[in-house]
Coordinates of C-alpha atoms in Angstrom, one line a residue:
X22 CA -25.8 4.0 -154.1
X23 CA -26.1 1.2 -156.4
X24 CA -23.2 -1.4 -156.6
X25 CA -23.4 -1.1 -160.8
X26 CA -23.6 2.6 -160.5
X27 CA -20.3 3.3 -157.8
X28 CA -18.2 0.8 -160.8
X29 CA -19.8 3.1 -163.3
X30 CA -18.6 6.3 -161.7
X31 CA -15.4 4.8 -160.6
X32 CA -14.7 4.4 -164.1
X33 CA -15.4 7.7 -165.5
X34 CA -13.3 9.0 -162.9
X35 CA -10.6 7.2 -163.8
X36 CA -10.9 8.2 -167.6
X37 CA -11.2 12.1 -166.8
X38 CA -7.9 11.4 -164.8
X39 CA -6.4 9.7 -168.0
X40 CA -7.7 12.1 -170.8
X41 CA -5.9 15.2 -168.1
X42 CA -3.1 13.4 -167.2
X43 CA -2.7 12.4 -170.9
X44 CA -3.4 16.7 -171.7
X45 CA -0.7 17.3 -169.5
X46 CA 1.8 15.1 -170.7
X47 CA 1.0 16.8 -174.7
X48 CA 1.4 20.4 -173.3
X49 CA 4.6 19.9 -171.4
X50 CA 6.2 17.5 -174.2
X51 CA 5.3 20.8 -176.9
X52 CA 6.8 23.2 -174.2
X53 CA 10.2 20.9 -174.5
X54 CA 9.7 20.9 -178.4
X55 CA 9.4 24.2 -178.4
X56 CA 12.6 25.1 -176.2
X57 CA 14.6 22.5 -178.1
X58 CA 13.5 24.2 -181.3
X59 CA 14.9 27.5 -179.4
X60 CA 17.8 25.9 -178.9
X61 CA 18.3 24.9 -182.6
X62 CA 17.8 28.3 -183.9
X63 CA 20.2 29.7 -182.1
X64 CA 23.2 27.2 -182.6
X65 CA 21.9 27.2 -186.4
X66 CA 21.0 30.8 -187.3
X67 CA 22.4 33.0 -184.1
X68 CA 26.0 32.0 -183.9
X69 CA 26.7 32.7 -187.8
X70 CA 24.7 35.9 -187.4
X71 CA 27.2 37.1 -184.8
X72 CA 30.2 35.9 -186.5
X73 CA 29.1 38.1 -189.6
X74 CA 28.0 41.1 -187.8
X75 CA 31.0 40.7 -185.6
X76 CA 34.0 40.7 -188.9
X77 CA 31.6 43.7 -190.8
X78 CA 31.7 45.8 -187.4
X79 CA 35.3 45.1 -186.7
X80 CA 36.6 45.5 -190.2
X81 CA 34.6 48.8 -190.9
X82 CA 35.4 50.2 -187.4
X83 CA 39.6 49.9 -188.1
X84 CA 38.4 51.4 -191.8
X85 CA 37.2 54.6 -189.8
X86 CA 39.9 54.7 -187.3
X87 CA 42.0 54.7 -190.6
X88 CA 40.7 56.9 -192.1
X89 CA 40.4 59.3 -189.4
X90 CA 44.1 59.2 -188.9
X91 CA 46.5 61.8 -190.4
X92 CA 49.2 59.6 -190.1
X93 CA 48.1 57.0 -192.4
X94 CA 48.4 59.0 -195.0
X95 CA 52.2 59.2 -195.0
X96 CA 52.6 55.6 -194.5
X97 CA 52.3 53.4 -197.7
X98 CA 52.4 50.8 -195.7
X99 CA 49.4 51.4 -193.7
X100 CA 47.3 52.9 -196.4
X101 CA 47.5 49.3 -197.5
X102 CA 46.6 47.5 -194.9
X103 CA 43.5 50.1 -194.7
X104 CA 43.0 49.9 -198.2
X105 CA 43.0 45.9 -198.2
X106 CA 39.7 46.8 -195.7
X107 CA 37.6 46.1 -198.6
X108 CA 37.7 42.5 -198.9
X109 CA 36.6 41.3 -195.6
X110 CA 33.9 44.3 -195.7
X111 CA 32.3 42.5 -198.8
X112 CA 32.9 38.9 -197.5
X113 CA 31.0 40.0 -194.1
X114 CA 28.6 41.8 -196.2
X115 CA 27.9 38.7 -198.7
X116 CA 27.5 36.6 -195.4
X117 CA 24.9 38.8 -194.0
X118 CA 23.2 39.1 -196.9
X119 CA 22.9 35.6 -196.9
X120 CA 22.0 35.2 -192.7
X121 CA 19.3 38.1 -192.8
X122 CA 17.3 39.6 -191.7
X123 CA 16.6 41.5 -194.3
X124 CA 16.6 44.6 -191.5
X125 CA 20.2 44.0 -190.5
X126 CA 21.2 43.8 -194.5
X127 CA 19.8 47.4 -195.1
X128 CA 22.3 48.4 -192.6
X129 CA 25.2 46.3 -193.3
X130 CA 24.1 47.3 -197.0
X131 CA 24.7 51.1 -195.8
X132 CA 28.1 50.2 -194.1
X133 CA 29.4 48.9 -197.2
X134 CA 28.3 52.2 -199.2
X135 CA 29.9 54.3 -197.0
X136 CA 32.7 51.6 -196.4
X137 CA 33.5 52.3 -200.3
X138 CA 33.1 55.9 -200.0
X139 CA 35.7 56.0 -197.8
X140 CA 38.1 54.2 -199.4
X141 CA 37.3 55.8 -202.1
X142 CA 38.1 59.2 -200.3
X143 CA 41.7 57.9 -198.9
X144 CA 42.5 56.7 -201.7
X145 CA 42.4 60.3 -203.5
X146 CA 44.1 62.1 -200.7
X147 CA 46.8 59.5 -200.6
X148 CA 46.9 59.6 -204.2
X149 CA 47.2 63.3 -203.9
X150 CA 50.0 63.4 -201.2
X151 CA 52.1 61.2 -203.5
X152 CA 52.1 63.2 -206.6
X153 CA 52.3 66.7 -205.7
X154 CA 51.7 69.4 -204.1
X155 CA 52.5 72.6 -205.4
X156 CA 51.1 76.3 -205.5
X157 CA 47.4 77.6 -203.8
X158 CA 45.2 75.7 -205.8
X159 CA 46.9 72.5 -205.1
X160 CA 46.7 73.3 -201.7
X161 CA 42.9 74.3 -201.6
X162 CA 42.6 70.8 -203.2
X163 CA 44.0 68.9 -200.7
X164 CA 41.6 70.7 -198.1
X165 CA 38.9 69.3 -200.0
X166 CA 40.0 66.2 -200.3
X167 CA 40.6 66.0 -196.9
X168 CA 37.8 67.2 -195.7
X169 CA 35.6 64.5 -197.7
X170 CA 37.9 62.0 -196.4
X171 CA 36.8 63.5 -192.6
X172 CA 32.8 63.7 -194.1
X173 CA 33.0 59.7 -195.3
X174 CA 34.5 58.7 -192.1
X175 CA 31.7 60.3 -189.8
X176 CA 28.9 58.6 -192.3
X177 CA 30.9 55.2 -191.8
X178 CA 31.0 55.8 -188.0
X179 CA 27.0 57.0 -188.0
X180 CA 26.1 53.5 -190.3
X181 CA 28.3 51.1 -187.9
X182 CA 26.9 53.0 -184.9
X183 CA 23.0 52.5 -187.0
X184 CA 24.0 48.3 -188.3
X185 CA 25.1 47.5 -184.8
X186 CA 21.9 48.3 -183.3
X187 CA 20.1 46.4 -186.0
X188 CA 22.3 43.2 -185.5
X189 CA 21.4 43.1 -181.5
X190 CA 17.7 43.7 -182.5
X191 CA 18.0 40.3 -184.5
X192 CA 20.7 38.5 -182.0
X193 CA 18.1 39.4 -179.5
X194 CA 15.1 37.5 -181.3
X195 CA 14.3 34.0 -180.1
X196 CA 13.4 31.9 -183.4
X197 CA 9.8 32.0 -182.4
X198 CA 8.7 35.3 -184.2
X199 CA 6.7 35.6 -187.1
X200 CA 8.5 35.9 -189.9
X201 CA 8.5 38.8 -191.9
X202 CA 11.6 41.3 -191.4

């Protein structure tokens, strides 16, 4: 082999070992971009996503366990406190609704239906046990009552039990979807 033509190979060697090493570098640096940007999204959208979920969960849950309980009925007291419910039931919901996905806000919208429903229904039977109950038809009333106080607790419990498996479905998501839900 030529002298000329042993430089000239030599040197497209060299090049094609550049131009991959050079390939390589531009891959692994996108892989790191693309972890880091994994990273971001979850300290920027994740952690506030959890926080809300978490306080509408919590806040609805104690509203069901309220309103499944007899005795908060006779306690003005505690039909206060579960009353009072409300407020961090909208402020969760507001924060969701503002965090997304818009999957999770169907179901925290749901929650918050039923959330009012039910406090709604408490109110009316406590209302009810407070100002009288006398004769059959009073009684037949606060039946009813109570029974739709029962019914709104079991939809709350069924849309908590529905939103909570819609906020770990987008807790679970890594930032690198396609948008769309």
């Amino acid at each position: 082999m030529d002298a000329g033509i042993a430089a000239v190979c030599g040197a497209l060697a060299g090049g094609v070992a550049t131009i991959g090493a050079a390939l390589a570098t531009g891959w692994s640096q996108r892989e790191g971009a693309r972890i880091a940007a994994r990273a971001q999204y979850i300290n920027e959208v994740r952690l506030p996503r959890r926080e809300a979920y978490r306080g509408l969960i919590s806040s609805a849950t104690e509203l069901a366990a309220a309103a499944g309980s007899e005795a908060i009925v006779l306690e003005s007291e505690r039909m206060s406190q579960a009353l009072s419910l409300g407020e961090p039931i909208e402020k969760s919901w507001l924060d969701i609704s503002l965090l997304g996905p818009k999957r999770a806000l169907v179901c925290a919208s749901q929650v918050r239906r039923d959330a009012y429903a039910t406090l709604g229904a408490l109110y009316r039977f406590h209302h009810w046990l407070e100002n009288g109950q006398g004769g059959a038809s009073d009684e037949q009333r606060g039946e009813e009552l109570s029974q739709r106080l029962t019914d709104a607790a079991v939809r709350l419990d069924k849309s908590i039990e529905d939103f909570a498996a819609a906020a770990q479905i987008s807790l679970e998501e890594t930032g690198s979807e396609k948008k769309g839900s």
